[in-house]
Short mmCIF file of C-alpha atoms in Angstrom, two decimals:
data_model
loop_
_atom_site.label_atom_id
_atom_site.label_comp_id
_atom_site.label_asym_id
_atom_site.label_seq_id
_atom_site.Cartn_x
_atom_site.Cartn_y
_atom_site.Cartn_z
CA UNK B 1 8.55 22.44 18.82
CA UNK B 2 6.68 19.94 16.65
CA UNK B 3 7.64 19.41 13.03
CA UNK B 4 4.29 19.72 11.28
CA UNK B 5 5.66 17.78 8.30
CA UNK B 6 5.13 14.52 10.20
CA UNK B 7 1.39 14.86 9.54
CA UNK B 8 1.15 13.27 6.09
CA UNK B 9 -1.69 12.77 3.62
CA UNK B 10 -2.35 9.19 4.73
CA UNK B 11 -0.75 8.81 8.16
CA UNK B 12 1.71 10.34 10.63
CA UNK B 13 5.37 9.55 10.08
CA UNK B 14 8.77 10.90 11.10
CA UNK B 15 12.33 10.16 12.22
CA UNK B 16 12.62 8.80 15.76
CA UNK B 17 13.25 10.47 18.18
CA UNK B 18 13.94 13.85 16.55
CA UNK B 19 10.62 14.26 14.76
CA UNK B 20 8.48 11.62 16.45
CA UNK B 21 8.99 10.57 20.05
CA UNK B 22 7.08 9.33 23.09
CA UNK B 23 5.90 12.78 24.15
CA UNK B 24 4.54 13.64 20.69
CA UNK B 25 2.91 10.21 20.29
CA UNK B 26 1.18 10.62 23.66
CA UNK B 27 -0.26 13.94 22.44
CA UNK B 28 -1.32 12.41 19.11
CA UNK B 29 -3.15 9.62 20.94
CA UNK B 30 -4.94 12.18 23.10
CA UNK B 31 -5.95 14.15 20.00
CA UNK B 32 -7.14 10.93 18.31
CA UNK B 33 -9.35 10.19 21.34
CA UNK B 34 -10.80 13.70 21.15
CA UNK B 35 -11.57 13.31 17.43
CA UNK B 36 -12.97 9.78 17.40
CA UNK B 37 -14.48 9.62 20.90
CA UNK B 38 -13.98 5.83 21.15
CA UNK B 39 -14.77 3.67 24.13
CA UNK B 40 -12.39 0.88 23.12
CA UNK B 41 -9.77 0.58 20.37
CA UNK B 42 -7.25 -1.98 19.18
CA UNK B 43 -3.55 -1.15 19.09
CA UNK B 44 -0.73 -2.97 17.35
CA UNK B 45 2.75 -2.26 16.01
CA UNK B 46 5.31 -3.39 13.48
CA UNK B 47 8.76 -4.68 14.42
CA UNK B 48 10.69 -1.39 14.55
CA UNK B 49 12.98 -1.03 17.55
CA UNK B 50 11.23 2.14 18.72
CA UNK B 51 7.84 0.42 18.48
CA UNK B 52 7.41 -0.85 22.05
CA UNK B 53 8.10 2.50 23.72
CA UNK B 54 5.96 4.44 21.24
CA UNK B 55 3.15 1.90 21.63
CA UNK B 56 3.31 2.38 25.40
CA UNK B 57 3.19 6.18 25.03
CA UNK B 58 0.16 6.01 22.73
CA UNK B 59 -1.60 3.57 25.05
CA UNK B 60 -0.97 5.92 27.97
CA UNK B 61 -2.44 8.84 26.06
CA UNK B 62 -5.55 6.81 25.31
CA UNK B 63 -6.08 5.31 28.74
CA UNK B 64 -5.55 8.72 30.36
CA UNK B 65 -8.37 9.90 28.12
CA UNK B 66 -10.59 7.10 29.45
CA UNK B 67 -10.25 4.81 26.42
CA UNK B 68 -9.85 1.04 26.82
CA UNK B 69 -7.01 -0.42 24.74
CA UNK B 70 -6.88 -3.92 23.27
CA UNK B 71 -3.27 -4.91 22.64
CA UNK B 72 -3.08 -7.12 19.53
CA UNK B 73 0.72 -7.26 19.50
CA UNK B 74 3.08 -7.28 16.51
CA UNK B 75 0.89 -7.30 13.43
CA UNK B 76 0.63 -6.53 9.74
CA UNK B 77 -1.33 -3.37 8.95
CA UNK B 78 -4.10 -5.32 7.28
CA UNK B 79 -4.60 -7.18 10.57
CA UNK B 80 -5.43 -3.79 12.08
CA UNK B 81 -8.01 -3.18 9.36
CA UNK B 82 -9.52 -6.57 10.15
CA UNK B 83 -9.67 -5.95 13.89
CA UNK B 84 -11.43 -2.58 13.56
CA UNK B 85 -14.10 -4.12 11.31
CA UNK B 86 -14.58 -7.66 12.59
CA UNK B 87 -15.06 -7.07 16.32
CA UNK B 88 -18.26 -5.27 17.36
CA UNK B 89 -16.74 -4.03 20.63
CA UNK B 90 -14.01 -2.04 18.81
CA UNK B 91 -14.43 1.64 17.88
CA UNK B 92 -11.17 2.22 16.03
CA UNK B 93 -7.49 1.37 15.91
CA UNK B 94 -3.92 2.63 15.90
CA UNK B 95 -0.87 0.78 14.64
CA UNK B 96 2.63 2.05 15.35
CA UNK B 97 4.33 1.63 11.99
CA UNK B 98 6.34 3.46 9.33
CA UNK B 99 5.57 0.83 6.70
CA UNK B 100 8.41 0.64 4.14
CA UNK B 101 10.44 3.60 5.44
CA UNK B 102 14.04 3.11 6.65
CA UNK B 103 14.69 1.93 10.20
CA UNK B 104 15.11 5.41 11.69
CA UNK B 105 11.45 6.22 10.98
CA UNK B 106 8.30 5.36 12.86
CA UNK B 107 4.71 6.52 12.68
CA UNK B 108 1.03 5.99 13.37
CA UNK B 109 -1.74 4.70 11.13
CA UNK B 110 -5.10 5.77 12.52
CA UNK B 111 -8.46 4.13 11.89
CA UNK B 112 -12.08 4.50 12.81
CA UNK B 113 -14.47 1.61 13.25
CA UNK B 114 -14.99 -0.53 10.15
CA UNK B 115 -11.44 -0.19 8.73
CA UNK B 116 -12.08 3.45 7.79
CA UNK B 117 -8.68 5.16 7.63
CA UNK B 118 -8.15 8.64 8.98
CA UNK B 119 -6.37 10.73 6.34
CA UNK B 120 -5.42 14.35 5.85
CA UNK B 121 -8.92 15.04 4.55
CA UNK B 122 -10.74 13.10 7.27
CA UNK B 123 -9.07 13.91 10.55
CA UNK B 124 -5.27 14.13 10.50
CA UNK B 125 -5.42 17.90 10.11
CA UNK B 126 -7.76 18.06 13.13
CA UNK B 127 -5.36 15.92 15.13
CA UNK B 128 -2.44 18.14 14.11
CA UNK B 129 -4.36 21.22 15.23
CA UNK B 130 -5.15 19.68 18.62
CA UNK B 131 -1.53 18.62 19.16
CA UNK B 132 -0.16 22.05 18.23
CA UNK B 133 -2.68 23.76 20.49
CA UNK B 134 -1.59 21.56 23.39
CA UNK B 135 -4.81 19.62 23.88
CA UNK B 136 -4.70 17.46 27.02
CA UNK B 137 -7.38 15.59 28.92
CA UNK B 138 -7.38 13.24 31.88
CA UNK B 139 -10.51 11.24 32.57
CA UNK B 140 -11.71 10.60 36.09
CA UNK B 141 -11.68 6.89 35.32
CA UNK B 142 -8.70 5.79 33.20
CA UNK B 143 -9.09 3.12 30.54
CA UNK B 144 -7.83 -0.43 30.82
CA UNK B 145 -5.38 -2.42 28.70
CA UNK B 146 -6.14 -6.01 27.74
CA UNK B 147 -4.60 -8.42 25.27
CA UNK B 148 -6.35 -10.21 22.44
CA UNK B 149 -5.05 -12.83 20.03
CA UNK B 150 -6.55 -12.18 16.58
CA UNK B 151 -4.38 -14.18 14.17
CA UNK B 152 -6.71 -17.18 13.82
CA UNK B 153 -9.76 -14.99 13.18
CA UNK B 154 -7.78 -12.94 10.67
CA UNK B 155 -6.56 -15.98 8.75
CA UNK B 156 -10.06 -17.45 8.69
CA UNK B 157 -11.27 -14.25 7.02
CA UNK B 158 -8.51 -14.30 4.40
CA UNK B 159 -9.04 -17.97 3.60
CA UNK B 160 -12.77 -17.37 3.14
CA UNK B 161 -11.97 -15.41 -0.02
CA UNK B 162 -10.36 -18.31 -1.89
CA UNK B 163 -10.79 -22.03 -2.51
CA UNK B 164 -7.90 -23.15 -0.34
CA UNK B 165 -8.50 -26.82 -1.27
CA UNK B 166 -7.54 -25.99 -4.86
CA UNK B 167 -3.98 -24.96 -3.98
CA UNK B 168 -1.51 -27.57 -5.21
CA UNK B 169 2.02 -28.27 -3.96
CA UNK B 170 4.22 -25.35 -4.98
CA UNK B 171 7.72 -24.18 -4.19
CA UNK B 172 7.80 -20.50 -3.25
CA UNK B 173 10.55 -18.06 -2.37
CA UNK B 174 9.09 -15.73 0.25
CA UNK B 175 10.83 -12.51 1.28
CA UNK B 176 9.36 -11.14 4.50
CA UNK B 177 11.58 -8.02 4.62
CA UNK B 178 12.28 -8.93 8.28
CA UNK B 179 8.60 -8.60 9.19
CA UNK B 180 6.19 -11.19 10.65
CA UNK B 181 4.48 -12.19 7.38
CA UNK B 182 6.31 -15.48 6.75
CA UNK B 183 5.36 -16.77 10.18
CA UNK B 184 1.77 -15.84 9.32
CA UNK B 185 1.94 -17.70 5.99
CA UNK B 186 3.28 -20.78 7.75
CA UNK B 187 0.25 -20.79 10.06
CA UNK B 188 -1.97 -21.42 7.03
CA UNK B 189 -0.47 -24.93 6.63
CA UNK B 190 -0.68 -24.71 2.84
CA UNK B 191 0.73 -27.54 0.68
CA UNK B 192 3.69 -25.38 -0.28
CA UNK B 193 7.42 -25.47 0.29
CA UNK B 194 8.67 -22.11 1.51
CA UNK B 195 12.20 -20.96 0.77
CA UNK B 196 12.29 -18.07 3.23
CA UNK B 197 14.27 -14.85 3.02
CA UNK B 198 14.53 -12.43 5.93
CA UNK B 199 12.16 -14.59 7.94
CA UNK B 200 13.23 -13.57 11.42
CA UNK B 201 11.57 -10.30 12.51
CA UNK B 202 14.32 -7.70 12.90
CA UNK B 203 13.40 -4.07 13.43
CA UNK B 204 16.93 -2.91 12.61
CA UNK B 205 16.30 -3.95 8.98
CA UNK B 206 19.90 -5.09 8.40
CA UNK B 207 19.47 -5.17 4.62
CA UNK B 208 18.05 -1.66 4.33
CA UNK B 209 14.61 -0.12 4.00
CA UNK B 210 11.90 -2.84 3.87
CA UNK B 211 10.60 -1.76 0.48
CA UNK B 212 10.48 -4.33 -2.37
CA UNK B 213 9.90 -1.53 -4.89
CA UNK B 214 13.56 -0.57 -4.51
CA UNK B 215 15.56 -2.25 -7.27
CA UNK B 216 18.31 -3.26 -4.85
CA UNK B 217 15.76 -5.17 -2.78
CA UNK B 218 14.53 -7.24 -5.72
CA UNK B 219 17.80 -8.92 -6.71
CA UNK B 220 18.04 -11.29 -3.74
CA UNK B 221 14.52 -12.65 -4.26
CA UNK B 222 14.93 -12.90 -8.02
CA UNK B 223 18.21 -14.81 -7.82
CA UNK B 224 16.92 -17.24 -5.20
CA UNK B 225 13.84 -18.00 -7.31
CA UNK B 226 16.14 -19.04 -10.14
CA UNK B 227 18.69 -21.01 -8.12
CA UNK B 228 16.06 -22.85 -6.06
CA UNK B 229 13.90 -23.55 -9.15
CA UNK B 230 10.84 -22.15 -7.39
CA UNK B 231 7.42 -21.79 -8.98
CA UNK B 232 7.29 -18.12 -8.00
CA UNK B 233 8.65 -15.50 -5.65
CA UNK B 234 6.64 -13.40 -3.21
CA UNK B 235 7.68 -10.35 -1.22
CA UNK B 236 6.03 -7.95 1.17
CA UNK B 237 7.00 -4.57 2.62
CA UNK B 238 7.74 -3.91 6.30
CA UNK B 239 4.13 -3.89 7.49
CA UNK B 240 3.06 -6.47 4.86
CA UNK B 241 0.08 -4.58 3.47
CA UNK B 242 1.67 -4.60 -0.01
CA UNK B 243 2.33 -7.73 -2.08
CA UNK B 244 4.94 -8.20 -4.81
CA UNK B 245 5.36 -11.05 -7.28
CA UNK B 246 8.20 -12.69 -9.26
CA UNK B 247 7.66 -15.36 -11.91
CA UNK B 248 9.53 -18.70 -12.00
CA UNK B 249 12.34 -17.05 -13.98
CA UNK B 250 12.89 -14.46 -11.26
CA UNK B 251 11.26 -11.74 -13.35
CA UNK B 252 9.62 -8.93 -11.40
CA UNK B 253 5.91 -8.56 -12.18
CA UNK B 254 4.87 -4.88 -12.02
CA UNK B 255 1.94 -4.05 -9.76
CA UNK B 256 0.29 -2.45 -12.79
CA UNK B 257 0.01 -5.84 -14.50
CA UNK B 258 -1.20 -7.52 -11.29
CA UNK B 259 -3.94 -4.90 -10.91
CA UNK B 260 -5.10 -5.53 -14.47
CA UNK B 261 -4.98 -9.30 -14.04
CA UNK B 262 -6.79 -9.45 -10.69
CA UNK B 263 -9.28 -6.81 -11.83
CA UNK B 264 -10.17 -8.94 -14.85
CA UNK B 265 -10.40 -12.06 -12.69
CA UNK B 266 -12.96 -10.39 -10.40
CA UNK B 267 -14.84 -8.99 -13.40
CA UNK B 268 -15.20 -12.47 -14.89
CA UNK B 269 -16.60 -13.81 -11.60
CA UNK B 270 -19.01 -10.93 -10.92
CA UNK B 271 -21.00 -9.52 -13.83
CA UNK B 272 -20.64 -5.75 -14.18
CA UNK B 273 -18.11 -5.54 -11.37
CA UNK B 274 -16.62 -2.11 -10.78
CA UNK B 275 -12.82 -2.17 -10.63
CA UNK B 276 -10.92 0.89 -9.41
CA UNK B 277 -7.35 1.67 -10.43
CA UNK B 278 -5.00 4.62 -10.11
CA UNK B 279 -4.21 7.03 -12.92
CA UNK B 280 -0.47 6.44 -13.25
CA UNK B 281 -0.81 3.58 -15.75
CA UNK B 282 -4.21 2.63 -17.12
CA UNK B 283 -4.37 0.95 -20.52
CA UNK B 284 -3.89 -2.66 -19.43
CA UNK B 285 -6.44 -2.40 -16.62
CA UNK B 286 -9.03 -0.71 -18.80
CA UNK B 287 -8.60 -3.21 -21.62
CA UNK B 288 -8.59 -6.36 -19.51
CA UNK B 289 -11.43 -5.35 -17.18
CA UNK B 290 -13.70 -4.27 -20.07
CA UNK B 291 -12.91 -7.47 -21.96
CA UNK B 292 -13.94 -9.45 -18.85
CA UNK B 293 -17.25 -7.59 -18.59
CA UNK B 294 -16.29 -5.22 -15.79
CA UNK B 295 -16.31 -1.45 -15.38
CA UNK B 296 -12.87 0.16 -14.83
CA UNK B 297 -12.82 3.44 -12.89
CA UNK B 298 -9.82 5.76 -12.54
CA UNK B 299 -9.08 7.32 -9.17
CA UNK B 300 -6.53 9.45 -7.36
CA UNK B 301 -3.56 7.60 -5.84
CA UNK B 302 -3.68 6.84 -2.11
CA UNK B 303 -5.33 4.25 0.09
CA UNK B 304 -7.77 6.66 1.76
CA UNK B 305 -8.97 7.96 -1.62
CA UNK B 306 -9.38 4.50 -3.13
CA UNK B 307 -11.24 3.13 -0.11
CA UNK B 308 -13.62 6.07 -0.11
CA UNK B 309 -14.33 5.57 -3.82
CA UNK B 310 -14.75 1.82 -3.36
CA UNK B 311 -17.42 2.34 -0.73
CA UNK B 312 -19.16 4.95 -2.85
CA UNK B 313 -19.21 2.71 -5.96
CA UNK B 314 -19.48 -0.61 -4.11
CA UNK B 315 -16.47 -1.68 -6.16
CA UNK B 316 -15.35 -5.30 -5.90
CA UNK B 317 -11.62 -4.70 -6.26
CA UNK B 318 -9.10 -1.89 -6.51
CA UNK B 319 -5.38 -1.89 -7.21
CA UNK B 320 -2.40 0.45 -7.34
CA UNK B 321 0.87 -0.09 -9.14
CA UNK B 322 2.59 0.38 -5.76
CA UNK B 323 1.45 -3.10 -4.67
CA UNK B 324 -1.67 -2.16 -2.70
CA UNK B 325 -4.70 -4.32 -3.51
CA UNK B 326 -8.15 -3.65 -2.04
CA UNK B 327 -11.10 -6.00 -1.65
CA UNK B 328 -14.79 -5.33 -1.05
CA UNK B 329 -15.02 -8.56 0.92
CA UNK B 330 -12.18 -7.38 3.15
CA UNK B 331 -14.03 -4.30 4.34
CA UNK B 332 -12.99 -2.28 1.24
CA UNK B 333 -9.46 -2.32 2.66
CA UNK B 334 -6.06 -3.27 1.29
CA UNK B 335 -4.49 -6.60 2.17
CA UNK B 336 -1.11 -8.14 1.35
CA UNK B 337 -1.95 -11.78 2.08
CA UNK B 338 -5.12 -12.17 0.01
CA UNK B 339 -3.55 -11.41 -3.42
CA UNK B 340 -0.84 -13.95 -2.64
CA UNK B 341 -3.49 -16.59 -1.92
CA UNK B 342 -5.50 -15.68 -5.02
CA UNK B 343 -2.41 -16.06 -7.24
CA UNK B 344 -1.70 -19.48 -5.70
CA UNK B 345 -5.29 -20.55 -6.35
CA UNK B 346 -5.26 -19.33 -9.96
CA UNK B 347 -1.99 -20.98 -10.98
CA UNK B 348 -3.03 -24.19 -9.20
CA UNK B 349 -6.34 -24.36 -11.07
CA UNK B 350 -5.01 -23.23 -14.45
CA UNK B 351 -1.83 -25.27 -14.44
CA UNK B 352 -0.06 -22.25 -15.92
CA UNK B 353 3.26 -20.85 -14.81
CA UNK B 354 3.32 -17.25 -13.62
CA UNK B 355 5.30 -16.26 -16.72
CA UNK B 356 2.58 -17.68 -19.00
CA UNK B 357 -0.03 -15.57 -17.26
CA UNK B 358 1.88 -12.32 -17.52
CA UNK B 359 3.81 -12.66 -20.80
CA UNK B 360 0.90 -11.07 -22.76
CA UNK B 361 1.14 -7.97 -20.56
CA UNK B 362 4.88 -7.58 -21.11
CA UNK B 363 4.47 -7.97 -24.87
CA UNK B 364 1.61 -5.47 -25.24
CA UNK B 365 1.76 -2.88 -22.46
CA UNK B 366 5.16 -1.19 -22.44
CA UNK B 367 6.04 0.99 -19.45
CA UNK B 368 8.82 3.21 -18.15
CA UNK B 369 8.58 2.27 -14.50
CA UNK B 370 8.06 5.11 -12.05
CA UNK B 371 10.78 7.76 -12.31
CA UNK B 372 11.18 10.15 -9.40
CA UNK B 373 12.82 13.52 -10.02
CA UNK B 374 13.90 15.69 -7.12
CA UNK B 375 13.10 19.33 -7.71
CA UNK B 376 15.62 22.10 -7.19
CA UNK B 377 14.75 24.76 -4.59
CA UNK B 378 13.93 27.21 -7.39
CA UNK B 379 11.67 24.75 -9.23
CA UNK B 380 7.93 24.64 -8.69
CA UNK B 381 5.90 21.59 -9.62
CA UNK B 382 2.91 23.68 -10.71
CA UNK B 383 5.08 25.56 -13.23
CA UNK B 384 6.46 22.34 -14.70
CA UNK B 385 3.01 20.78 -14.99
CA UNK B 386 1.71 23.92 -16.70
CA UNK B 387 4.62 23.84 -19.17
CA UNK B 388 3.94 20.18 -19.96
CA UNK B 389 0.24 20.82 -20.47
CA UNK B 390 1.06 23.65 -22.88
CA UNK B 391 3.56 21.55 -24.86
CA UNK B 392 1.13 18.64 -25.20
CA UNK B 393 -1.97 20.77 -25.61
CA UNK B 394 -3.30 18.65 -28.47
CA UNK B 395 -3.42 15.54 -26.25
CA UNK B 396 -6.33 14.27 -24.21
CA UNK B 397 -5.64 15.96 -20.86
CA UNK B 398 -6.91 14.88 -17.44
CA UNK B 399 -6.32 16.24 -13.93
CA UNK B 400 -7.71 13.41 -11.79
CA UNK B 401 -4.32 13.09 -10.10
CA UNK B 402 -1.61 15.43 -11.25
CA UNK B 403 -1.43 15.71 -15.04
CA UNK B 404 -2.29 12.89 -17.44
CA UNK B 405 -1.39 13.25 -21.13
CA UNK B 406 -2.79 10.75 -23.62
CA UNK B 407 -2.23 10.16 -27.33
CA UNK B 408 -3.16 7.14 -29.42
CA UNK B 409 0.31 5.60 -29.13
CA UNK B 410 1.54 6.81 -25.72
CA UNK B 411 0.37 8.15 -22.41
CA UNK B 412 2.04 9.79 -19.38
CA UNK B 413 1.09 10.76 -15.85
CA UNK B 414 3.06 13.30 -13.85
CA UNK B 415 2.16 13.94 -10.24
CA UNK B 416 3.75 15.44 -7.17
CA UNK B 417 4.70 13.27 -4.22
CA UNK B 418 2.55 13.59 -1.11
CA UNK B 419 5.59 13.21 1.14
CA UNK B 420 8.69 14.53 -0.66
CA UNK B 421 9.74 17.36 -3.05
CA UNK B 422 9.50 15.02 -6.02
CA UNK B 423 7.78 14.74 -9.35
CA UNK B 424 6.74 11.18 -10.20
CA UNK B 425 6.62 10.23 -13.90
CA UNK B 426 5.05 7.16 -15.49
CA UNK B 427 4.92 6.60 -19.24
CA UNK B 428 3.22 3.82 -21.21
CA UNK B 429 3.14 3.25 -24.95
CA UNK B 430 2.58 0.95 -27.91
CA UNK B 431 6.28 0.05 -28.01
CA UNK B 432 9.29 0.31 -25.71
CA UNK B 433 10.96 2.62 -28.23
CA UNK B 434 8.08 5.08 -27.94
CA UNK B 435 8.11 4.81 -24.14
CA UNK B 436 11.85 5.46 -23.91
CA UNK B 437 11.68 8.38 -26.36
CA UNK B 438 8.77 10.13 -24.60
CA UNK B 439 10.26 9.49 -21.17
CA UNK B 440 13.46 11.30 -22.12
CA UNK B 441 11.48 14.08 -23.81
CA UNK B 442 9.48 14.79 -20.66
CA UNK B 443 12.51 14.47 -18.37
CA UNK B 444 14.33 17.06 -20.48
CA UNK B 445 11.54 19.51 -19.70
CA UNK B 446 11.97 18.73 -15.99
CA UNK B 447 15.66 19.57 -16.27
CA UNK B 448 15.16 22.75 -18.28
CA UNK B 449 12.44 24.17 -16.04
#
């Protein structure tokens, strides 16, 4: 029996080996080959302990189907995006990764040619159907497996998006979350001193889930920034497609503020630039992008949705408060290394500390931080959202993603999780007092429902 819950909105993910194992991955690879009909694809993986055997199973499913496989080794997810877009002989890609999930998980991220992700709306449901129906195919001529080193080409692409000569000597605390990203940063030979945390790749994730959004994972980086007197702190998740920033005082910089800041930076450089952001928190991005001469556009959360909208609008940049940042010049895909390099370039040229750049955001745009509430078995998200919409019926209401409620002095977004029985709440307001008051008011409705 296959647990259909492993087929998510953006990828395929489950606990190894109970929910996701070599047999299931072989079938998924076969179904992918049926859907995409590729001649040759690239395949990589993150550092999870189950990665090598699952990679081998997926490669077998592909080669049995007659597909040639290019092994690009242990990679970051954005290296997979690069490989599917930069090499003309590649028709798609698969990376074996569960991103920021705990060590017992693994998964597959599936791509077509040109860094176009396969999501629930664009193929994962078809793959699920083929797997459940027992699709199997063996070509008369099996595919081949070859190896290709892509790191130098990838780094050349990332560097092309900044003025690397402008970067001045800086001291940086870098938390790799036990992934390969710090080794990749070192290959750039930047004029920086790295104080590395969790540098050695370790798929057992000895310090817990490789997710810098977890409060308990921020303390180590923050404290080391302060004790080492670093200019900033940087962190990435397990597959390094998300970037996180700390100022020189060890203060965490929310992804919301980074989206607004980078969006405004691109808008100043490119007249009329379209900047896409998610609906959870919006005021800072709208204000800063408009002030810089750009056009802010709200969109549903999720990398497949943002990439699709970026291509449609030819947007220059997109950002999510979760730490995903997307770039037109990187194939409309997200990348965790490029925002790091852009920040280094900006602070080097401006001479400002990270705190100076972001203090205006902290003093003007007050936020709750994302609050996740687990629903009881007898609770239904649709009922709660309907009750909230009725209570705040005099507000400006939007349904771009979940429910957005907006007044002149505060705003909230409530949406269901794509992967868990959770309601996710974000509140912003003109003061922290207002934010705290409205957060508790909305949470009380959650509890009463």
